[in-house]
PDB file of C-alpha atoms in Angstrom:
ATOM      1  CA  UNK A   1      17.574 -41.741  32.301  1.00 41.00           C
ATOM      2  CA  UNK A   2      16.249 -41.493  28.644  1.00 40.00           C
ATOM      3  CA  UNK A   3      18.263 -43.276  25.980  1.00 41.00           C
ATOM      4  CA  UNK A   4      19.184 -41.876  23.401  1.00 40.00           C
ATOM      5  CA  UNK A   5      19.245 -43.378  19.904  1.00 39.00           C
ATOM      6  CA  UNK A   6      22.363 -44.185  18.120  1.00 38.00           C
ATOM      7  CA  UNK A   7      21.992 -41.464  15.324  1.00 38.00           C
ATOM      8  CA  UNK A   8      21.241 -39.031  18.500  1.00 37.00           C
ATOM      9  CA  UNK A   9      24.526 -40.485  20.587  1.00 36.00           C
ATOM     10  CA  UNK A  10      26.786 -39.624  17.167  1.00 37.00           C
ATOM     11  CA  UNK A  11      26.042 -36.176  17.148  1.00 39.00           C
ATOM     12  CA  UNK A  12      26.811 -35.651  21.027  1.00 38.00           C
ATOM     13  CA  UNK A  13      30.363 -34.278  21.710  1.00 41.00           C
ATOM     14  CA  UNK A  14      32.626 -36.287  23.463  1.00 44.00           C
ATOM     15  CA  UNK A  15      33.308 -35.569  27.218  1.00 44.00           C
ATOM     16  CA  UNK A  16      36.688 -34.082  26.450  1.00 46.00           C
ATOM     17  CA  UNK A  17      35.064 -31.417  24.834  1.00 43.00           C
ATOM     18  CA  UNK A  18      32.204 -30.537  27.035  1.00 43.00           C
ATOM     19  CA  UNK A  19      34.883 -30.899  30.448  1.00 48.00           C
ATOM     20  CA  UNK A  20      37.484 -28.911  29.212  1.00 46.00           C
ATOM     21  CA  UNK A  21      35.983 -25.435  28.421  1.00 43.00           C
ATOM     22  CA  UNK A  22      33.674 -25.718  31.492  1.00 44.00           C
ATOM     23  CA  UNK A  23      36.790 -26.753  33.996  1.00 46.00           C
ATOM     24  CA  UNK A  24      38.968 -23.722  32.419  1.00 40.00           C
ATOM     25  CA  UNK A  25      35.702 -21.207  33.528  1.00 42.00           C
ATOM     26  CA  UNK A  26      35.540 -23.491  36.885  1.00 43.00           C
ATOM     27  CA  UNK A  27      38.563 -23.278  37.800  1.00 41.00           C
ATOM     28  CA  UNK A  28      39.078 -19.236  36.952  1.00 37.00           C
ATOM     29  CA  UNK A  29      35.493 -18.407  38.928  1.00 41.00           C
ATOM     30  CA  UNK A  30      37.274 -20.578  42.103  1.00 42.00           C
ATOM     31  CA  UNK A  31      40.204 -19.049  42.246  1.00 37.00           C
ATOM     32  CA  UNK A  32      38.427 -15.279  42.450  1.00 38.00           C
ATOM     33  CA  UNK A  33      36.256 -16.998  44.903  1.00 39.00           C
ATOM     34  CA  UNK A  34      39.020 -18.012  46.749  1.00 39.00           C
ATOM     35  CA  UNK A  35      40.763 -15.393  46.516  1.00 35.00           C
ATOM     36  CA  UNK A  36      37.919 -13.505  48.188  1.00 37.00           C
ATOM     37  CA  UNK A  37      37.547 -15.674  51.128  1.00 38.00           C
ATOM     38  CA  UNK A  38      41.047 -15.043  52.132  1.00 34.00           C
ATOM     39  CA  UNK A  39      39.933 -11.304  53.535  1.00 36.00           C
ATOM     40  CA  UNK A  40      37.022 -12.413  54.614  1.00 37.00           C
ATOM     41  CA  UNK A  41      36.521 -13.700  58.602  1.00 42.00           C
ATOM     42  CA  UNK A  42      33.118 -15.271  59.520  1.00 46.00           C
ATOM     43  CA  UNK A  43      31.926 -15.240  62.356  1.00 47.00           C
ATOM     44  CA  UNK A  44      28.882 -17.403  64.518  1.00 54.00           C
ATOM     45  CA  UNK A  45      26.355 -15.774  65.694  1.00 68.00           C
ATOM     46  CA  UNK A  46      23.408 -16.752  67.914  1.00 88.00           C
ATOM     47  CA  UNK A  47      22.306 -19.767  67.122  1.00 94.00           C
ATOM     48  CA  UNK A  48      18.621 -19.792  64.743  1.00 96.00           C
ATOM     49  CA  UNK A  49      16.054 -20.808  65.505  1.00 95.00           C
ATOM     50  CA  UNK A  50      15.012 -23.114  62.871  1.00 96.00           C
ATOM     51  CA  UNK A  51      18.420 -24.816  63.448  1.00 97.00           C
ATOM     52  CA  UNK A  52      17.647 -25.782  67.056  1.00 95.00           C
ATOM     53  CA  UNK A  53      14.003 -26.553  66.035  1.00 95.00           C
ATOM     54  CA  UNK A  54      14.437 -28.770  63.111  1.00 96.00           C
ATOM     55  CA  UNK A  55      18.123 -29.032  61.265  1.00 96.00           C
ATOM     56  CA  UNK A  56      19.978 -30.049  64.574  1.00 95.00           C
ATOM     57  CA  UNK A  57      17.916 -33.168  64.996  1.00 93.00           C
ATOM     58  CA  UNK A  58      19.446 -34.958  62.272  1.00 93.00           C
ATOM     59  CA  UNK A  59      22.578 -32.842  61.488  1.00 94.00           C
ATOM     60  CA  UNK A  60      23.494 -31.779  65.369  1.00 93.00           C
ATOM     61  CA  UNK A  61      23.417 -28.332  66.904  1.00 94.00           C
ATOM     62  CA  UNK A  62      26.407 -27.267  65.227  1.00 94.00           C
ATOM     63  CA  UNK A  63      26.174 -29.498  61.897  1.00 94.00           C
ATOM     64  CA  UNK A  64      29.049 -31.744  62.750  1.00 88.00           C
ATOM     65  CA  UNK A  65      28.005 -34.307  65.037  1.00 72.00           C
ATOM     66  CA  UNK A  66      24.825 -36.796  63.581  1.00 70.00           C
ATOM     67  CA  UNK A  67      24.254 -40.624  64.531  1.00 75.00           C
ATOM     68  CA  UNK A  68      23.216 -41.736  60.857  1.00 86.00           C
ATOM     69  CA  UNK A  69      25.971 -42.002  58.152  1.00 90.00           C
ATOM     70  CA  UNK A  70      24.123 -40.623  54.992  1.00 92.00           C
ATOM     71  CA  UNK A  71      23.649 -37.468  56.439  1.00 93.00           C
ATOM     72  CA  UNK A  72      26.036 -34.897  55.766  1.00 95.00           C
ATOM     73  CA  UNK A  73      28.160 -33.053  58.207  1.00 95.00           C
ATOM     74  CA  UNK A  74      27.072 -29.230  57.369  1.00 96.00           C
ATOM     75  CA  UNK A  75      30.188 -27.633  59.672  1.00 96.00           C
ATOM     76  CA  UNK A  76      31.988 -24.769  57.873  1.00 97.00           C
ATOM     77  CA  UNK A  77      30.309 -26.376  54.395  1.00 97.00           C
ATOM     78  CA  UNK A  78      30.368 -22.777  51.835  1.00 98.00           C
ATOM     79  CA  UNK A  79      27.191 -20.705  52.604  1.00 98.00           C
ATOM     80  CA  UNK A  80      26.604 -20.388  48.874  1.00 98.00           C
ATOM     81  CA  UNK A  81      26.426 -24.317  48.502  1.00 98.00           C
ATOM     82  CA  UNK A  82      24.076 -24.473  51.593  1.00 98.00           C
ATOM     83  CA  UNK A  83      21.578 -21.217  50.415  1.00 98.00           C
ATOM     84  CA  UNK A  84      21.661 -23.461  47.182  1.00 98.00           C
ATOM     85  CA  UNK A  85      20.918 -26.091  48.647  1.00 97.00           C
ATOM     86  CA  UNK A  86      18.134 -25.159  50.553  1.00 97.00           C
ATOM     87  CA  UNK A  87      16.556 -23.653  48.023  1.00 97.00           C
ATOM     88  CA  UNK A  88      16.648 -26.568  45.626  1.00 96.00           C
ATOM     89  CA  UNK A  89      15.039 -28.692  48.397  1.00 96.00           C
ATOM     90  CA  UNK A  90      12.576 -25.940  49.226  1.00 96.00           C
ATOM     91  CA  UNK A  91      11.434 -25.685  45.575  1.00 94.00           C
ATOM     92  CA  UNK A  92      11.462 -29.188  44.381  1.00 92.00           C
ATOM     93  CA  UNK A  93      14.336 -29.194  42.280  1.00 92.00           C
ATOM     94  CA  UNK A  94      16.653 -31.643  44.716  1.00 91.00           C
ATOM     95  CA  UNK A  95      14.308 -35.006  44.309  1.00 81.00           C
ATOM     96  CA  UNK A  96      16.396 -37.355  45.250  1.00 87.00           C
ATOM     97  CA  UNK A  97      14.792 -39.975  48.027  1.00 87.00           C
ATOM     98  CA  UNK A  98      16.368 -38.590  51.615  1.00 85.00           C
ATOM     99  CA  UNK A  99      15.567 -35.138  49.757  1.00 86.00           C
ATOM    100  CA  UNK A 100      11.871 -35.679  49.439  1.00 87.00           C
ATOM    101  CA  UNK A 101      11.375 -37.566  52.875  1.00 91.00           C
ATOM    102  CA  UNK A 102      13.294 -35.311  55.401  1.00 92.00           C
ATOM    103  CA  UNK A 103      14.210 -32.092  53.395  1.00 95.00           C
ATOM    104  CA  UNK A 104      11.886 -30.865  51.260  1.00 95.00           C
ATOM    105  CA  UNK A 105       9.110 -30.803  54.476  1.00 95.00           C
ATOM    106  CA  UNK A 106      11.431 -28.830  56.646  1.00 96.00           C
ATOM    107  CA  UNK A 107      13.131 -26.620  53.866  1.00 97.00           C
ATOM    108  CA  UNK A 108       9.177 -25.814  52.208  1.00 96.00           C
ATOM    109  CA  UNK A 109       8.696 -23.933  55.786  1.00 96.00           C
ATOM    110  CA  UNK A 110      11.737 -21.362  55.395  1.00 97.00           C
ATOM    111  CA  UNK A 111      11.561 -17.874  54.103  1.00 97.00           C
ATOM    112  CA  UNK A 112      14.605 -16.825  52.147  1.00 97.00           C
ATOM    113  CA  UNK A 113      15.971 -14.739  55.560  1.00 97.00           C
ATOM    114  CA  UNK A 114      15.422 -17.843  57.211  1.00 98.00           C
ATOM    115  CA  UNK A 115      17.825 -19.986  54.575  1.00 98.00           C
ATOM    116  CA  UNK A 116      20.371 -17.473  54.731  1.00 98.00           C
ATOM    117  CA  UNK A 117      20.440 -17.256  58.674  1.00 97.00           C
ATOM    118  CA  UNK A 118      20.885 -21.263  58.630  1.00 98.00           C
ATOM    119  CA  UNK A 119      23.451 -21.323  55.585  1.00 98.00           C
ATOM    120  CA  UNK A 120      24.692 -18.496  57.234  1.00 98.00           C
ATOM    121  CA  UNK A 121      25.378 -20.381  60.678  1.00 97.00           C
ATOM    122  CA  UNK A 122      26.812 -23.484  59.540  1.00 97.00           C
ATOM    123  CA  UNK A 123      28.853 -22.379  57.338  1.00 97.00           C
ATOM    124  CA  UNK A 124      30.941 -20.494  60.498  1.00 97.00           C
ATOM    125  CA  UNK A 125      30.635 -23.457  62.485  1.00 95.00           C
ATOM    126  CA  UNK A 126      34.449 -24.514  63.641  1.00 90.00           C
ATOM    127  CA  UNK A 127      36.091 -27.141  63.400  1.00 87.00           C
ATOM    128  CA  UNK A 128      34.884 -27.299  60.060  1.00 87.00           C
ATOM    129  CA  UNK A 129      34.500 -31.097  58.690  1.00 85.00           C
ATOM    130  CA  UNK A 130      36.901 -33.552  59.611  1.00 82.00           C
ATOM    131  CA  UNK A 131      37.443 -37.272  58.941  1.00 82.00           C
ATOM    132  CA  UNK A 132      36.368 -39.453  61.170  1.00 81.00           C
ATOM    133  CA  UNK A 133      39.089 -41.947  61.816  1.00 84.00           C
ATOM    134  CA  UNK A 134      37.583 -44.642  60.037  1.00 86.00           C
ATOM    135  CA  UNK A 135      39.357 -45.880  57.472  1.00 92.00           C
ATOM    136  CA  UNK A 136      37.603 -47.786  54.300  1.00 95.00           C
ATOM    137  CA  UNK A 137      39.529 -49.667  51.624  1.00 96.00           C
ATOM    138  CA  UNK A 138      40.750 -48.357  48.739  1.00 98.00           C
ATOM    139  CA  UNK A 139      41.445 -44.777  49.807  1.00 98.00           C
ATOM    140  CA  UNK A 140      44.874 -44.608  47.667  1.00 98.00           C
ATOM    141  CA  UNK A 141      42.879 -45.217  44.138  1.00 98.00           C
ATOM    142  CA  UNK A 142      40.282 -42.872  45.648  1.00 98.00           C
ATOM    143  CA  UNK A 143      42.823 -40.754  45.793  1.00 98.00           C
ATOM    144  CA  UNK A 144      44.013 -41.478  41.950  1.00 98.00           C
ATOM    145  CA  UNK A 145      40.871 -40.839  40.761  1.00 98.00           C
ATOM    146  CA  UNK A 146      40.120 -37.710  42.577  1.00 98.00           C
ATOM    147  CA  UNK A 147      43.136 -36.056  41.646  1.00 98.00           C
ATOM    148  CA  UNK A 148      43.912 -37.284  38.022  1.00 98.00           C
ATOM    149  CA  UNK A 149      40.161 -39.127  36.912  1.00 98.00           C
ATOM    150  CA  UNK A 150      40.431 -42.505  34.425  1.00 98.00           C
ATOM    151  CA  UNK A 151      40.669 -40.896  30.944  1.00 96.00           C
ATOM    152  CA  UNK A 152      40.219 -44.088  29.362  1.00 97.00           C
ATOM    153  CA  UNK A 153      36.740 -44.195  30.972  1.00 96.00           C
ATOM    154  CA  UNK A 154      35.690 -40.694  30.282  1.00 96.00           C
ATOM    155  CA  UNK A 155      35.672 -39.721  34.346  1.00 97.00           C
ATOM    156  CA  UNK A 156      37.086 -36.318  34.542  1.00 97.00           C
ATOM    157  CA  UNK A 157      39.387 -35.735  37.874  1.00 98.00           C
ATOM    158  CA  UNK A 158      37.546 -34.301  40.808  1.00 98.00           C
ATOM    159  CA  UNK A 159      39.402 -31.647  41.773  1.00 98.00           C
ATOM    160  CA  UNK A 160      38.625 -29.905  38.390  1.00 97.00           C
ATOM    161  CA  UNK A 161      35.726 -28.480  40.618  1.00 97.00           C
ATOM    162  CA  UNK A 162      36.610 -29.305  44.138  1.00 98.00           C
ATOM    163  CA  UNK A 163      40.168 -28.073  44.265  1.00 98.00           C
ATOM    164  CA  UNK A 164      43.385 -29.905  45.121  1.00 98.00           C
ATOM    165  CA  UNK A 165      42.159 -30.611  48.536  1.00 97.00           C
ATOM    166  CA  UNK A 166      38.760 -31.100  47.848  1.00 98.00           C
ATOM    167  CA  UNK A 167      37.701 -27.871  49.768  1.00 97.00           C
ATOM    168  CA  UNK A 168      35.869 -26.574  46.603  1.00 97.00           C
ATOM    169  CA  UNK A 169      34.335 -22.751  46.698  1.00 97.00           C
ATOM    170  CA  UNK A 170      31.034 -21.142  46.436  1.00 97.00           C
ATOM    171  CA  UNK A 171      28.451 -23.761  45.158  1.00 97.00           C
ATOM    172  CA  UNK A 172      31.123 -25.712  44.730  1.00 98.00           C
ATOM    173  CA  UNK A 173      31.138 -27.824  47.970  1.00 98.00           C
ATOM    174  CA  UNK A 174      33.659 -28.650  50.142  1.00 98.00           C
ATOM    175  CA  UNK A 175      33.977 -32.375  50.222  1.00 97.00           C
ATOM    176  CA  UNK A 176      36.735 -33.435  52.311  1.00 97.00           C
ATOM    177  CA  UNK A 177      35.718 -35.193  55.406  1.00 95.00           C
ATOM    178  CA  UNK A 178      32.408 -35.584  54.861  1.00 95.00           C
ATOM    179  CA  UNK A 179      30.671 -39.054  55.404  1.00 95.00           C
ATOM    180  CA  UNK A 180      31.688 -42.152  53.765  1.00 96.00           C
ATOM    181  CA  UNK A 181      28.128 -43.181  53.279  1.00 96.00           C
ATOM    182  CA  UNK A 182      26.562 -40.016  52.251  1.00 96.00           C
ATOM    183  CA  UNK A 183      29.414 -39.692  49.707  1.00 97.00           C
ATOM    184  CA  UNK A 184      28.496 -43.106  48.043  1.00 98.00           C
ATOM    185  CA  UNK A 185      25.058 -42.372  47.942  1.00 96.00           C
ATOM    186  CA  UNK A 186      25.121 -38.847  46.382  1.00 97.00           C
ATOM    187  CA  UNK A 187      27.888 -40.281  43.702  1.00 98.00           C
ATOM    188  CA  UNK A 188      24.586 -43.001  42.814  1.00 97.00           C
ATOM    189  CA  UNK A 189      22.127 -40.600  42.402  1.00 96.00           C
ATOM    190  CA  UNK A 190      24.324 -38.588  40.433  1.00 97.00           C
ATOM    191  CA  UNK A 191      25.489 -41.079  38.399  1.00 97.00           C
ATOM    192  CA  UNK A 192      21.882 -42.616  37.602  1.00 95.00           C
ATOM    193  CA  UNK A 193      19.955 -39.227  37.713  1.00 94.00           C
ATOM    194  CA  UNK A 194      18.084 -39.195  40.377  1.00 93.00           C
ATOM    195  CA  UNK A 195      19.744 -36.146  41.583  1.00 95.00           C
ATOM    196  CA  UNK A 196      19.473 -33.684  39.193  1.00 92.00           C
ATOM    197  CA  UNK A 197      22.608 -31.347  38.420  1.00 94.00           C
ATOM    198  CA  UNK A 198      23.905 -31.439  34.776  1.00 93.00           C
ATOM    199  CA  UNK A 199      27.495 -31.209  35.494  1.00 95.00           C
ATOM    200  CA  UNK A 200      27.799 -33.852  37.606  1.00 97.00           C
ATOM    201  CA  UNK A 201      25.463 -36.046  36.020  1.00 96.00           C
ATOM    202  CA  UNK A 202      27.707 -36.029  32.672  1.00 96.00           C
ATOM    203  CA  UNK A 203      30.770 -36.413  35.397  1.00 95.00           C
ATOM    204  CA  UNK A 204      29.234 -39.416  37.087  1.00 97.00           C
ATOM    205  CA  UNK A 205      27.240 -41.204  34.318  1.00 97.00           C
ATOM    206  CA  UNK A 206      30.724 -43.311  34.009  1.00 97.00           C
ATOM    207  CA  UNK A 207      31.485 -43.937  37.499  1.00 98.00           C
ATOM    208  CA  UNK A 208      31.410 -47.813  38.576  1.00 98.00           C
ATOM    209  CA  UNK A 209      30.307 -48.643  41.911  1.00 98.00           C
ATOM    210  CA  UNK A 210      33.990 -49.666  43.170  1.00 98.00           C
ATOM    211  CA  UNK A 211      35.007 -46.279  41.919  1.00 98.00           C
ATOM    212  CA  UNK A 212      32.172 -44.296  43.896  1.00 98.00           C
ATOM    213  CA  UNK A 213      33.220 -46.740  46.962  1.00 98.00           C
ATOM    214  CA  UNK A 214      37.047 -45.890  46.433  1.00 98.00           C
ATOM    215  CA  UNK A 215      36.793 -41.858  46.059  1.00 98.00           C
ATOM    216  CA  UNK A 216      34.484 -41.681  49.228  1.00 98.00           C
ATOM    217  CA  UNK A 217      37.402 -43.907  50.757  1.00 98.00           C
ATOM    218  CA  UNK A 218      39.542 -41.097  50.027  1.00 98.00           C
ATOM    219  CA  UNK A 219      36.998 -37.810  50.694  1.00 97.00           C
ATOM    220  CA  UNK A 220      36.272 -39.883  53.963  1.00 96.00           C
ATOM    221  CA  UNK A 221      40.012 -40.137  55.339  1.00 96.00           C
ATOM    222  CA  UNK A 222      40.742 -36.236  54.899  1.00 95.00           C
TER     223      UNK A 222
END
């Protein structure tokens, strides 16, 4: 990340008041999202084919089962997130490392029907994510920081975005039970840049290492 010089750093607004109007339009556009999924049932279809072809080798046939820890479970993750998603890796704008190795090849080959018939698929897989029974330390000031953030270091509380129960909404992902590992990792990237998403990247810029370890504790257990 470029630094900034000190004259430049004095003139930027502190994170109070870049997090509070953006969490107040957050949290209205979630709750009319939410709202909207309540009528609304999916249902799986027939399995793609790109899924069987190429996303079930690392993420399973139904996006829940996987043998390596930093990648994500994708069952009953928001379709929004995952078109998203897949577009971002498809068009370069999701660089991180794993993103450029594994994603970007696979996602560069989809047509936009094709995205929305993957996104479309995991996102009605059931049982959505769930934790996995392994418990990590520090899942209680996981939860602390999740819920309320540390306002004396300028980290806001997760579930501005992700909701109480960390099941966010829309392209706002939902978080709980997702890996332990992956968790971690996408907190570092966020936090030094190499993923690129301007709200989190102001929310994690903060974030210590123990703190990223703790709040995956926590997103881990649910």
């Amino acid at each position: 990340m470029t630094n900034h010089s000190q004259t430049q750093e004095s003139k930027r607004p502190s994170m109070g008041t870049v997090w509070r109007p953006v969490a107040a339009a957050v949290l209205l556009a979630m709750a009319g999202v939410a709202g909207a999924a309540t009528k609304t049932k999916v249902v799986s279809g027939p399995t793609p084919y790109r899924v069987s072809s190429d996303c079930a080798v690392c993420h399973g046939m139904h996006g829940a089962s996987t043998d390596y820890n930093i990648i994500p479970r994708l069952a009953g993750q928001h379709k929004a997130y995952l078109v998203m998603q897949l577009k971002q890796f498809r068009n370069g704008h999701r660089a991180d490392q794993n993103g450029n190795i594994y994603m970007a090849p696979v996602a560069q080959g989809l047509t936009t029907g094709q995205i929305d018939q993957v996104a479309s698929y995991f996102a009605a897989q059931r049982p959505r994510m769930q934790a996995s029974g392994v418990h990590h330390a520090g899942a209680k000031a996981g939860k602390a920081i999740f819920m309320n953030g540390v306002t004396s270091e300028q980290i806001p509380a997760c579930m501005e975005c992700h909701g109480a129960n960390a099941q966010g909404a829309s392209t706002f992902p939902d978080i709980a039970g997702q890996r332990y590992r992956y968790i971690v990792q996408q907190l570092t990237y966020f936090h030094n840049g190499t993923r690129k998403n301007e709200l989190m990247n102001q929310i994690a810029k903060n974030i210590t290492v123990p703190q990223m370890k703790e709040v995956a504790a926590y997103l881990s257990s649910l």
